[in-house]
Amino acid sequence: MQILLLEDDPELGQFVQQGLERLGHVIDVLRNGRDALTAALSNDYDVIVLDRMVPELDGLSVLRSLRSAKVNTPVLMLTAMSTVEARVDGLEAGADDYLVKPFAMTELSARIGALCRRGRTVDDPTSTVLTAGGIELDRMGQHCSRNKQSIVLSAIEFRLLETFMLHPGRVMTKNMLLERVWNIDYDPTTSVVETHISRLRAKIDKPFDSNVITTLRGAGYRFDA
Amino acid sequence: MLEKLTRLRRMNALRQAAILSVIFMGITAIAGIALSEILRNSIEEEMHEELSETATYFLGALPRTSPDRLFNDLQKTFSEAYTVTGYRAADGKVYGDIAAGVFDNSGYTRIQQADLFSGDVLKEVEAAVLKEWDTEDRGHEGKGHDEYEEDLIGADEELNTLVTWFVYVVPAEGGRLAVAIPDFTVESFETLLPDMLLATGFTMSVLVLIGGAVFGFLAQMKFDRMRHGLERIAAGDLDHRIAPVRIRDDVDELAVTIDHTTKRVQTLVDQVGNLSVNIAHDLKTPLARLHVLLEEAETPGAARDDHIHAARTQLDQVISVFDTVMRIARIQSGLHKSTFTRIDLGELAATAAETFGAVVEDAGQTFQLDTSKAGKVLGDEPMLMQALGNLVQNSVRYAGTGAHVTLWARGQAIGISDTGPGIADKDLVRAVEPMVQLDASRSSDGVGLGLALVKAIAEIHKGSLELSNAKAPAPQGLTAGIYFNAR
């Protein structure tokens, strides 16, 4: 993937660059908003990562300029500000995801992976029926079946599976699942995610030959079909 | 001295009194002038009427009587109505005591005494006036010659006040008729009325100013007391209250409001104090573990990856604690933006049950949802979900395996009841202090922030968090509830 990173902290910038390059991505690191805006307008990136607090032009302004220039590249905002207001500001300005510092490298790479549209195996994220690996998920009728066998899922299990199937082959961290399924931006400290994943597995994996949900230790979960 | 003057200048009551007295004097001055004008006009009209009446009488009499007989001499005039009449015939002969030139006027005029009467007549007039006053008004019987002369001089001065006369001249039987009345009534009114009003206004103003100063001093004493009280509070004595026992006026009400504010500041300072001390105290554990794990990771032959992974877990814990502390602080200080909507507590409980029921069951406990008679409240749904999550977490952690956990919504309250060991009655209040961990021997990673956050959330909903132990004969257990529209 071609990634643009706007980060003025040299250590953090280096850390992120090395981490992402190790995963096979190509990174352009820029230290101030003006340079980043120029780069984003002249090159084609798969994902753009913007830190909010940078010199010359802050990340939010860069984002707004990009969006008004009709640049629709997915953008992930990095920031130390964890308030709801800051998050809402970022998303309203056109960001696709928002990550609060300090973060784990696995979290960042998982989210970048989820944002990247290249090689997306889900043709139409808005379609009412999702299919993969023999699983059919009817989002309108709230039905689920695997290999034509009907499976009854709770509302939460349904949403979990739906989220996985919208990002097949991508790592979904606990935080990402909490945000998308439960709309929670804090750490609930109870094993909410694990509990419901194991319930989902009991229904969708256990009775069948192959597992679609894989646990990646230290990173999160992945749906493979 | 200068300081005293400044205090006087700033005295609110005195300023108000000064403004009032200026207004008052202005009003009385304007009233005085207006009244004076009105009176003058009204008296003038009366005078004119009298002149006119007299003239009419003489006009009627002239054709039948000779002027000689008609026009009275001065003695008679002054002993009767103070009216003087005169007539100038067609041939120019003047009857009566009015000077010839006066007859050239027409209608109503005012004429000086010296011009009204002819030369020697004037002396006679003055003598007649003197005599009149002499006998009637002065009471000189039995006085000596010197005193008499003094009185005469005084009378002479008084005479000078009778300087103007009202005169009415009309044509009559080929000649001209003149009637005159002295103007003294109007003049004395003219000086008397404004003087009276000015005196009244001045006296009132002085009284108002004195009153203002007195009230001002009393108020300043009150403000000085309040100021000293506030200085004590500012110096750190947050227990000090400045409102008096009896509330009499709006200044006292202000003092009551200030006391409320002081109390609130006291609460906030206490909360912050608690939080800071407890953060330091309770973060020591995960940080100490972190330190140990990293040290061990450095030793040769150690399972580095495992230690580092464990260290990261401790670090995540610490970060999570800070996030929660920040959240509590923001909620308590009112900075956290909350969107309040109408929430059906039964539906909220049901949604929470979907998520947490499974967690409870996976912990080897049983779960039940009870939403009979659930009511509606105005609240922030995400915050309430987080609060419920914390309460469930406590039950999962402390109620023990096999315990029964009930998530209930009743009326304007929602909460969790479990059949665990409960909390000792004496500890129930302490339990909601941030960072308190009641079971000191517990080795679990839990830090007692959960309840503090629930309390903060309850309070921002203008409600309260209440903990109670189940009463016998029911099995022992803890009930933690959020009560909206708190008692």
Short mmCIF file of C-alpha atoms in Angstrom, two decimals, chain A residues 83 85 102 104 155-156 182 185-190 192 195-196 199 217, chain B residues 309 312 319-320 327 330 335 337 354-356 358-359 361-362 386 393 397:
data_model
loop_
_atom_site.label_atom_id
_atom_site.label_comp_id
_atom_site.label_asym_id
_atom_site.label_seq_id
_atom_site.Cartn_x
_atom_site.Cartn_y
_atom_site.Cartn_z
CA THR A 83 -12.60 13.86 23.79
CA GLU A 85 -15.91 16.59 20.61
CA PRO A 102 -0.74 6.36 22.61
CA ALA A 104 -0.21 0.06 19.59
CA ALA A 155 -28.54 -8.92 17.63
CA ILE A 156 -24.97 -8.44 18.80
CA TRP A 182 -21.12 -1.41 20.47
CA ASP A 185 -14.84 4.42 22.65
CA TYR A 186 -13.51 3.39 26.04
CA ASP A 187 -12.15 0.17 27.50
CA PRO A 188 -14.97 -1.68 29.21
CA THR A 189 -12.43 -3.87 31.03
CA THR A 190 -14.83 -6.78 30.96
CA VAL A 192 -17.27 -8.14 26.27
CA THR A 195 -17.43 -13.36 25.24
CA HIS A 196 -19.51 -12.50 22.21
CA ARG A 199 -20.65 -17.23 21.29
CA ARG A 217 -2.77 -13.09 19.46
CA HIS B 309 3.78 -8.73 26.49
CA ARG B 312 2.41 -4.00 27.84
CA ILE B 319 -3.44 4.13 30.36
CA SER B 320 -6.97 2.90 30.84
CA ARG B 327 -13.43 11.02 32.09
CA ARG B 330 -14.47 15.97 32.86
CA LEU B 335 -17.01 19.73 30.51
CA LYS B 337 -20.59 17.12 26.27
CA GLU B 354 -27.71 -8.33 25.34
CA THR B 355 -24.10 -7.35 25.89
CA PHE B 356 -23.51 -8.15 29.53
CA ALA B 358 -23.25 -13.29 28.14
CA VAL B 359 -20.31 -11.90 30.09
CA GLU B 361 -22.76 -16.27 32.23
CA ASP B 362 -19.25 -16.85 30.95
CA GLN B 386 -20.96 2.68 30.54
CA GLN B 393 -18.17 -5.65 36.07
CA ARG B 397 -15.57 -9.58 39.83
#
